[in-house]
Amino acid sequence: DAVVAAVHMTYLAAFGPCALRVRLRDLWLAELDHRGVMISKEKEWWATLQPAVVRPLEWVQCGLPGDELAIENAAVALYSSRIPLIIDPEGQAEDWLAELYSGAGLRVVHCKDDDVLSQISRSDTTPLVIQMDDTMSVRHTHELVRGLRSYCQRAGMPRFEAAPQSRLFLHYCTS
């Protein structure tokens, strides 16, 4: 079960809602079966992550769509060590995150705000959503990447990873 969850988190989540994701998952499951690796057939892969922490019913109550893909993507966004980029054409993710983190002091900044880099540097203990949109210039993108690199270096991480005690979300809304 841990192998199946790791495959989803590491490889399959990047493909989004497409036939390729389903085909790759089926190939992995067939290969595990061929090699005699026993896995739970009745359990969703994300339930293996931390069953006491992964609470899809709570997520849906906070405004997440209740379909399987939304729940899988939420598990990846919330439990991956990497900073997730949430592409959100309908603008639902920010409302969901605001409700989910309502008691944790969630902050929302736009990538073009003058203080976005200082906001990133203060995101060690509170969740932060950085809004991005079609109006971003190359300069804003470079500043954002520089701020994220600095944040990761300060936390002792070589890549764009979130500090374990915080959550940092990049939110791209096309609506």
Coordinates of N, CA and C in Angstrom, one line a residue:
D1 N 0.8 -1.2 0.0 CA 0.0 0.0 0.0 C 0.9 1.3 0.0
A2 N 2.0 1.2 0.7 CA 2.9 2.3 0.8 C 3.5 2.6 -0.6
V3 N 3.8 1.5 -1.3 CA 4.4 1.7 -2.7 C 3.4 2.3 -3.6
V4 N 2.1 1.9 -3.5 CA 1.1 2.5 -4.4 C 0.9 4.0 -4.1
A5 N 0.9 4.3 -2.8 CA 0.8 5.7 -2.4 C 2.0 6.5 -2.9
A6 N 3.2 6.0 -2.8 CA 4.4 6.7 -3.2 C 4.4 6.9 -4.7
V7 N 3.9 5.9 -5.5 CA 3.9 6.0 -6.9 C 2.9 7.1 -7.3
H8 N 1.8 7.2 -6.6 CA 0.8 8.3 -6.9 C 1.4 9.6 -6.6
M9 N 2.0 9.8 -5.4 CA 2.5 11.1 -5.0 C 3.7 11.5 -5.9
T10 N 4.6 10.6 -6.2 CA 5.8 10.9 -6.9 C 5.6 11.0 -8.4
Y11 N 4.9 10.1 -9.0 CA 4.8 10.0 -10.5 C 3.5 10.4 -11.1
L12 N 2.4 9.9 -10.6 CA 1.1 10.0 -11.3 C 0.4 11.3 -11.1
A13 N 0.6 12.0 -9.9 CA -0.1 13.2 -9.6 C 0.2 14.3 -10.7
A14 N 1.3 14.3 -11.3 CA 1.7 15.3 -12.2 C 0.9 15.3 -13.5
F15 N 0.2 14.1 -13.8 CA -0.5 14.0 -15.1 C -1.9 14.5 -15.1
G16 N -2.5 14.9 -13.9 CA -3.8 15.4 -13.9 C -4.9 14.4 -14.3
P17 N -6.0 14.9 -14.7 CA -7.2 14.0 -15.0 C -7.1 13.6 -16.4
C18 N -6.3 12.6 -16.7 CA -6.2 12.2 -18.1 C -6.1 10.7 -18.2
A19 N -6.3 10.1 -19.4 CA -6.2 8.7 -19.6 C -4.8 8.1 -19.3
L20 N -3.8 9.0 -19.5 CA -2.4 8.5 -19.2 C -2.3 8.2 -17.7
R21 N -2.8 9.0 -16.9 CA -2.7 8.8 -15.4 C -3.3 7.4 -15.1
V22 N -4.5 7.2 -15.6 CA -5.2 5.9 -15.3 C -4.4 4.7 -15.9
R23 N -3.9 4.9 -17.1 CA -3.1 3.8 -17.7 C -1.9 3.5 -16.9
L24 N -1.2 4.5 -16.5 CA 0.1 4.3 -15.8 C -0.2 3.7 -14.4
R25 N -1.3 4.1 -13.8 CA -1.7 3.5 -12.5 C -2.0 2.0 -12.7
D26 N -2.8 1.7 -13.7 CA -3.1 0.3 -14.0 C -1.9 -0.5 -14.3
L27 N -0.9 0.0 -15.0 CA 0.3 -0.7 -15.3 C 1.1 -0.9 -14.0
W28 N 1.2 0.1 -13.1 CA 1.9 -0.1 -11.9 C 1.2 -1.2 -11.1
L29 N -0.1 -1.2 -11.0 CA -0.8 -2.2 -10.2 C -0.6 -3.6 -10.8
A30 N -0.7 -3.7 -12.1 CA -0.5 -5.0 -12.7 C 1.0 -5.5 -12.5
E31 N 1.9 -4.6 -12.5 CA 3.3 -5.0 -12.2 C 3.5 -5.4 -10.8
L32 N 2.9 -4.7 -9.9 CA 3.0 -5.2 -8.5 C 2.3 -6.5 -8.3
D33 N 1.2 -6.7 -8.9 CA 0.5 -8.0 -8.8 C 1.3 -9.1 -9.4
H34 N 1.9 -8.8 -10.6 CA 2.8 -9.8 -11.3 C 4.0 -10.2 -10.4
R35 N 4.5 -9.3 -9.6 CA 5.6 -9.5 -8.7 C 5.2 -10.1 -7.4
G36 N 3.9 -10.3 -7.2 CA 3.4 -10.9 -6.0 C 3.3 -9.9 -4.8
V37 N 3.4 -8.6 -5.1 CA 3.3 -7.7 -4.0 C 1.8 -7.5 -3.6
M38 N 1.4 -7.8 -2.4 CA 0.1 -7.7 -2.0 C -0.3 -6.3 -1.6
I39 N -1.4 -5.8 -2.2 CA -1.9 -4.5 -1.9 C -3.4 -4.6 -1.6
S40 N -3.9 -3.6 -0.9 CA -5.3 -3.5 -0.6 C -6.1 -3.1 -1.8
K41 N -7.1 -3.9 -2.2 CA -7.8 -3.5 -3.4 C -9.0 -2.6 -3.1
E42 N -9.5 -2.6 -1.8 CA -10.7 -1.8 -1.5 C -10.3 -0.4 -1.0
K43 N -9.1 -0.1 -0.8 CA -8.7 1.1 -0.1 C -8.1 2.1 -1.2
E44 N -8.5 3.4 -1.1 CA -7.9 4.4 -1.9 C -6.5 4.6 -1.5
W45 N -5.6 5.0 -2.5 CA -4.2 5.1 -2.2 C -3.9 6.2 -1.2
W46 N -4.7 7.3 -1.2 CA -4.4 8.4 -0.3 C -4.7 8.0 1.2
A47 N -5.5 7.0 1.4 CA -5.8 6.6 2.8 C -4.6 6.0 3.4
T48 N -3.6 5.6 2.7 CA -2.4 5.0 3.2 C -1.5 6.1 3.8
L49 N -1.6 7.3 3.3 CA -0.6 8.4 3.8 C -0.6 8.5 5.3
Q50 N -1.7 8.9 5.8 CA -1.9 9.0 7.2 C -3.4 8.9 7.5
P51 N -4.0 7.8 7.6 CA -5.4 7.6 7.7 C -6.1 8.5 8.7
A52 N -5.4 8.8 9.8 CA -6.0 9.7 10.8 C -6.0 11.1 10.4
V53 N -5.2 11.5 9.5 CA -5.0 12.9 9.1 C -5.7 13.2 7.7
V54 N -5.7 12.2 6.8 CA -6.4 12.4 5.5 C -7.9 12.3 5.8
R55 N -8.6 13.4 5.7 CA -10.0 13.5 6.0 C -10.8 14.1 4.8
P56 N -11.1 13.3 3.8 CA -11.7 13.8 2.6 C -13.1 14.3 3.0
L57 N -13.8 13.8 3.9 CA -15.2 14.3 4.3 C -15.0 15.7 4.8
E58 N -14.0 16.0 5.6 CA -13.8 17.3 6.2 C -13.4 18.3 5.0
W59 N -12.6 17.8 4.1 CA -12.2 18.6 2.9 C -13.4 19.0 2.1
V60 N -14.3 18.1 1.9 CA -15.5 18.4 1.1 C -16.4 19.4 1.9
Q61 N -16.5 19.2 3.2 CA -17.3 20.2 4.0 C -16.7 21.6 3.9
C62 N -15.4 21.7 3.7 CA -14.7 23.0 3.6 C -14.8 23.5 2.2
G63 N -15.5 22.8 1.2 CA -15.7 23.4 -0.1 C -14.9 22.6 -1.2
L64 N -14.2 21.6 -0.9 CA -13.5 20.8 -2.0 C -14.6 20.0 -2.7
P65 N -14.5 20.0 -4.1 CA -15.4 19.1 -4.8 C -15.2 17.7 -4.3
G66 N -16.2 16.9 -4.3 CA -16.2 15.5 -3.7 C -15.7 14.4 -4.7
D67 N -15.3 14.8 -5.9 CA -14.9 13.7 -6.8 C -13.5 13.2 -6.5
E68 N -13.2 12.0 -7.0 CA -12.0 11.3 -6.7 C -10.7 12.1 -7.1
L69 N -10.8 12.7 -8.2 CA -9.6 13.5 -8.6 C -9.3 14.7 -7.7
A70 N -10.3 15.4 -7.3 CA -10.2 16.5 -6.4 C -9.6 16.0 -5.0
I71 N -10.0 14.9 -4.5 CA -9.5 14.3 -3.3 C -8.1 13.9 -3.4
E72 N -7.8 13.2 -4.5 CA -6.4 12.8 -4.8 C -5.5 14.1 -4.9
N73 N -5.9 15.1 -5.6 CA -5.1 16.3 -5.7 C -4.9 17.0 -4.4
A74 N -6.0 17.0 -3.6 CA -5.9 17.6 -2.3 C -4.8 16.9 -1.4
A75 N -4.9 15.6 -1.5 CA -3.9 14.8 -0.7 C -2.5 15.1 -1.1
V76 N -2.3 15.2 -2.4 CA -0.9 15.6 -2.9 C -0.5 17.0 -2.4
A77 N -1.4 18.0 -2.6 CA -1.1 19.3 -2.2 C -0.9 19.5 -0.7
L78 N -1.6 18.7 0.1 CA -1.5 18.9 1.5 C -0.3 18.1 2.2
Y79 N 0.0 17.0 1.5 CA 1.0 16.1 2.2 C 2.3 15.9 1.4
S80 N 2.4 16.5 0.3 CA 3.7 16.4 -0.4 C 4.7 17.4 0.3
S81 N 5.9 17.0 0.2 CA 6.9 17.9 0.8 C 7.3 19.1 -0.1
R82 N 6.9 18.9 -1.4 CA 7.1 20.0 -2.3 C 6.1 21.1 -2.2
I83 N 6.4 22.3 -2.6 CA 5.4 23.4 -2.6 C 4.5 23.2 -3.8
P84 N 3.2 23.0 -3.6 CA 2.3 22.7 -4.7 C 1.9 23.9 -5.5
L85 N 1.8 23.7 -6.8 CA 1.2 24.7 -7.7 C -0.2 24.3 -8.0
I86 N -1.1 25.0 -7.5 CA -2.5 24.7 -7.7 C -3.1 25.5 -8.9
I87 N -3.4 24.8 -10.0 CA -3.9 25.5 -11.2 C -5.5 25.3 -11.0
D88 N -6.1 26.5 -10.9 CA -7.5 26.5 -10.5 C -8.4 27.4 -11.4
P89 N -8.8 26.8 -12.5 CA -9.6 27.6 -13.5 C -10.9 28.1 -13.0
E90 N -11.5 27.4 -12.0 CA -12.8 27.8 -11.4 C -12.7 28.7 -10.2
G91 N -11.5 28.9 -9.6 CA -11.3 29.7 -8.4 C -11.8 29.1 -7.2
Q92 N -11.9 27.8 -7.1 CA -12.4 27.1 -5.9 C -11.4 26.8 -4.8
A93 N -10.1 26.7 -5.2 CA -9.1 26.3 -4.3 C -8.8 27.2 -3.2
E94 N -8.8 28.5 -3.5 CA -8.5 29.5 -2.4 C -9.6 29.5 -1.4
D95 N -10.9 29.4 -1.8 CA -12.0 29.3 -0.8 C -11.8 28.1 0.0
W96 N -11.5 27.0 -0.6 CA -11.3 25.7 0.1 C -10.2 25.8 1.2
L97 N -9.1 26.4 0.7 CA -7.9 26.5 1.6 C -8.3 27.5 2.8
A98 N -9.0 28.6 2.5 CA -9.4 29.5 3.5 C -10.2 28.9 4.6
E99 N -11.1 28.0 4.1 CA -12.0 27.3 5.1 C -11.2 26.3 5.9
L100 N -10.4 25.5 5.2 CA -9.6 24.5 5.8 C -8.7 25.0 6.8
Y101 N -8.1 26.1 6.6 CA -7.1 26.7 7.5 C -7.7 27.9 8.2
S102 N -9.0 28.0 8.4 CA -9.6 29.1 9.0 C -9.1 29.4 10.4
G103 N -8.7 28.4 11.2 CA -8.2 28.6 12.5 C -6.7 28.8 12.6
A104 N -6.0 28.7 11.5 CA -4.6 28.7 11.5 C -3.9 29.9 11.0
G105 N -4.7 31.0 10.8 CA -4.2 32.2 10.3 C -3.7 32.3 8.9
L106 N -4.4 31.6 8.0 CA -4.0 31.6 6.6 C -3.9 33.0 6.1
R107 N -2.8 33.3 5.4 CA -2.6 34.6 4.7 C -2.6 34.4 3.2
V108 N -3.1 35.4 2.5 CA -3.2 35.3 1.1 C -2.5 36.6 0.6
V109 N -1.5 36.4 -0.3 CA -0.8 37.6 -1.0 C -0.8 37.4 -2.5
H110 N -0.7 38.4 -3.2 CA -0.6 38.3 -4.6 C 0.9 38.4 -5.0
C111 N 1.3 37.7 -6.0 CA 2.7 37.7 -6.3 C 3.3 39.0 -6.7
K112 N 2.4 40.0 -7.0 CA 2.9 41.3 -7.4 C 2.9 42.3 -6.2
D113 N 2.4 41.8 -5.0 CA 2.5 42.7 -3.8 C 3.9 43.1 -3.5
D114 N 4.1 44.3 -3.1 CA 5.4 44.7 -2.7 C 6.1 43.9 -1.6
D115 N 5.3 43.4 -0.7 CA 5.8 42.6 0.4 C 5.8 41.1 0.3
V116 N 5.6 40.6 -1.0 CA 5.5 39.2 -1.1 C 6.7 38.4 -0.6
L117 N 7.9 38.9 -0.8 CA 9.1 38.2 -0.4 C 9.1 38.2 1.2
S118 N 8.8 39.3 1.8 CA 8.8 39.2 3.3 C 7.7 38.3 3.8
Q119 N 6.5 38.2 3.1 CA 5.5 37.3 3.4 C 6.0 35.9 3.4
I120 N 6.7 35.6 2.3 CA 7.2 34.2 2.1 C 8.2 33.9 3.3
S121 N 9.0 34.9 3.6 CA 10.0 34.6 4.7 C 9.3 34.4 6.1
R122 N 8.1 34.9 6.2 CA 7.4 34.8 7.5 C 6.4 33.6 7.5
S123 N 6.5 32.7 6.5 CA 5.6 31.6 6.3 C 6.0 30.3 7.0
D124 N 6.9 30.5 8.0 CA 7.4 29.3 8.7 C 6.4 28.7 9.6
T125 N 5.4 29.4 10.1 CA 4.5 28.9 11.0 C 3.0 29.0 10.6
T126 N 2.7 29.8 9.6 CA 1.3 29.9 9.2 C 1.2 29.7 7.7
P127 N 0.1 29.1 7.3 CA -0.1 28.8 5.9 C -0.2 30.1 5.1
L128 N 0.4 30.0 3.9 CA 0.4 31.1 3.0 C 0.0 30.7 1.6
V129 N -0.9 31.5 1.0 CA -1.3 31.3 -0.4 C -0.8 32.4 -1.2
I130 N 0.0 32.1 -2.2 CA 0.5 33.2 -3.1 C -0.3 33.1 -4.4
Q131 N -1.0 34.1 -4.7 CA -1.9 34.2 -5.9 C -1.0 34.5 -7.1
M132 N -1.3 33.8 -8.2 CA -0.6 34.1 -9.4 C -1.7 34.2 -10.5
D133 N -1.5 35.0 -11.6 CA -2.5 35.1 -12.6 C -1.8 35.4 -13.9
D134 N -2.6 35.7 -14.9 CA -2.1 36.0 -16.3 C -1.4 37.3 -16.4
T135 N -1.5 38.2 -15.4 CA -0.9 39.5 -15.4 C 0.6 39.5 -14.9
M136 N 1.1 38.3 -14.5 CA 2.4 38.3 -14.0 C 3.4 38.6 -15.1
S137 N 4.4 39.4 -14.8 CA 5.4 39.7 -15.7 C 6.6 38.8 -15.4
V138 N 7.6 38.8 -16.3 CA 8.8 38.0 -16.1 C 9.5 38.4 -14.8
R139 N 9.5 39.7 -14.6 CA 10.2 40.3 -13.4 C 9.5 39.7 -12.1
H140 N 8.2 39.7 -12.1 CA 7.5 39.2 -10.9 C 7.7 37.7 -10.8
T141 N 7.8 37.0 -11.8 CA 8.1 35.5 -11.8 C 9.5 35.3 -11.2
H142 N 10.5 36.0 -11.7 CA 11.8 35.9 -11.2 C 11.9 36.3 -9.7
E143 N 11.2 37.3 -9.3 CA 11.2 37.7 -7.9 C 10.6 36.6 -7.0
L144 N 9.5 36.0 -7.5 CA 8.9 35.0 -6.7 C 9.8 33.8 -6.6
V145 N 10.4 33.4 -7.7 CA 11.3 32.2 -7.6 C 12.5 32.5 -6.7
R146 N 13.0 33.7 -6.8 CA 14.1 34.1 -5.9 C 13.7 34.0 -4.4
G147 N 12.5 34.5 -4.1 CA 12.0 34.4 -2.7 C 11.8 33.0 -2.3
L148 N 11.3 32.1 -3.2 CA 11.1 30.7 -2.8 C 12.4 30.0 -2.6
R149 N 13.4 30.3 -3.4 CA 14.7 29.7 -3.2 C 15.3 30.1 -1.9
S150 N 15.2 31.4 -1.6 CA 15.7 31.9 -0.3 C 15.0 31.2 0.9
Y151 N 13.7 31.1 0.8 CA 12.9 30.4 1.8 C 13.4 29.0 2.0
C152 N 13.6 28.2 0.9 CA 14.0 26.9 0.9 C 15.4 26.7 1.5
Q153 N 16.3 27.6 1.1 CA 17.7 27.6 1.6 C 17.7 27.9 3.1
R154 N 16.9 28.8 3.6 CA 16.9 29.1 5.0 C 16.4 27.9 5.8
A155 N 15.5 27.2 5.2 CA 14.9 26.0 5.9 C 15.8 24.8 5.7
G156 N 17.0 24.9 5.0 CA 17.9 23.8 4.8 C 17.5 22.8 3.8
M157 N 16.7 23.3 2.8 CA 16.1 22.3 1.8 C 16.7 22.7 0.4
P158 N 17.2 21.7 -0.3 CA 17.8 22.1 -1.6 C 16.8 22.4 -2.7
R159 N 15.5 22.0 -2.6 CA 14.6 22.3 -3.7 C 13.4 23.1 -3.1
F160 N 12.4 23.4 -4.0 CA 11.2 24.1 -3.5 C 10.4 23.1 -2.7
E161 N 10.7 23.1 -1.4 CA 10.0 22.2 -0.5 C 9.5 23.1 0.7
A162 N 8.4 22.7 1.2 CA 7.8 23.5 2.3 C 8.4 23.0 3.6
A163 N 8.6 23.9 4.6 CA 9.0 23.5 5.9 C 7.9 22.6 6.5
P164 N 8.3 21.6 7.2 CA 7.3 20.6 7.7 C 6.2 21.3 8.6
Q165 N 6.5 22.3 9.3 CA 5.5 22.9 10.2 C 4.7 24.0 9.5
S166 N 4.9 24.2 8.2 CA 4.1 25.3 7.5 C 3.5 24.7 6.2
R167 N 2.7 25.5 5.6 CA 2.1 25.1 4.3 C 2.2 26.4 3.4
L168 N 2.8 26.2 2.3 CA 2.9 27.3 1.3 C 2.3 26.8 0.0
F169 N 1.4 27.5 -0.6 CA 0.7 27.1 -1.8 C 0.9 28.2 -2.8
L170 N 1.2 27.8 -4.0 CA 1.2 28.7 -5.2 C -0.2 28.4 -5.9
H171 N -1.0 29.5 -6.0 CA -2.3 29.4 -6.5 C -2.5 30.2 -7.8
Y172 N -2.6 29.5 -8.9 CA -2.8 30.1 -10.2 C -4.3 30.0 -10.6
C173 N -4.9 31.1 -10.7 CA -6.3 31.1 -11.0 C -6.5 31.8 -12.4
T174 N -7.2 31.1 -13.3 CA -7.4 31.7 -14.6 C -8.7 32.4 -14.8
S175 N -9.6 32.3 -13.8 CA -10.9 32.9 -13.9 C -10.8 34.4 -13.7

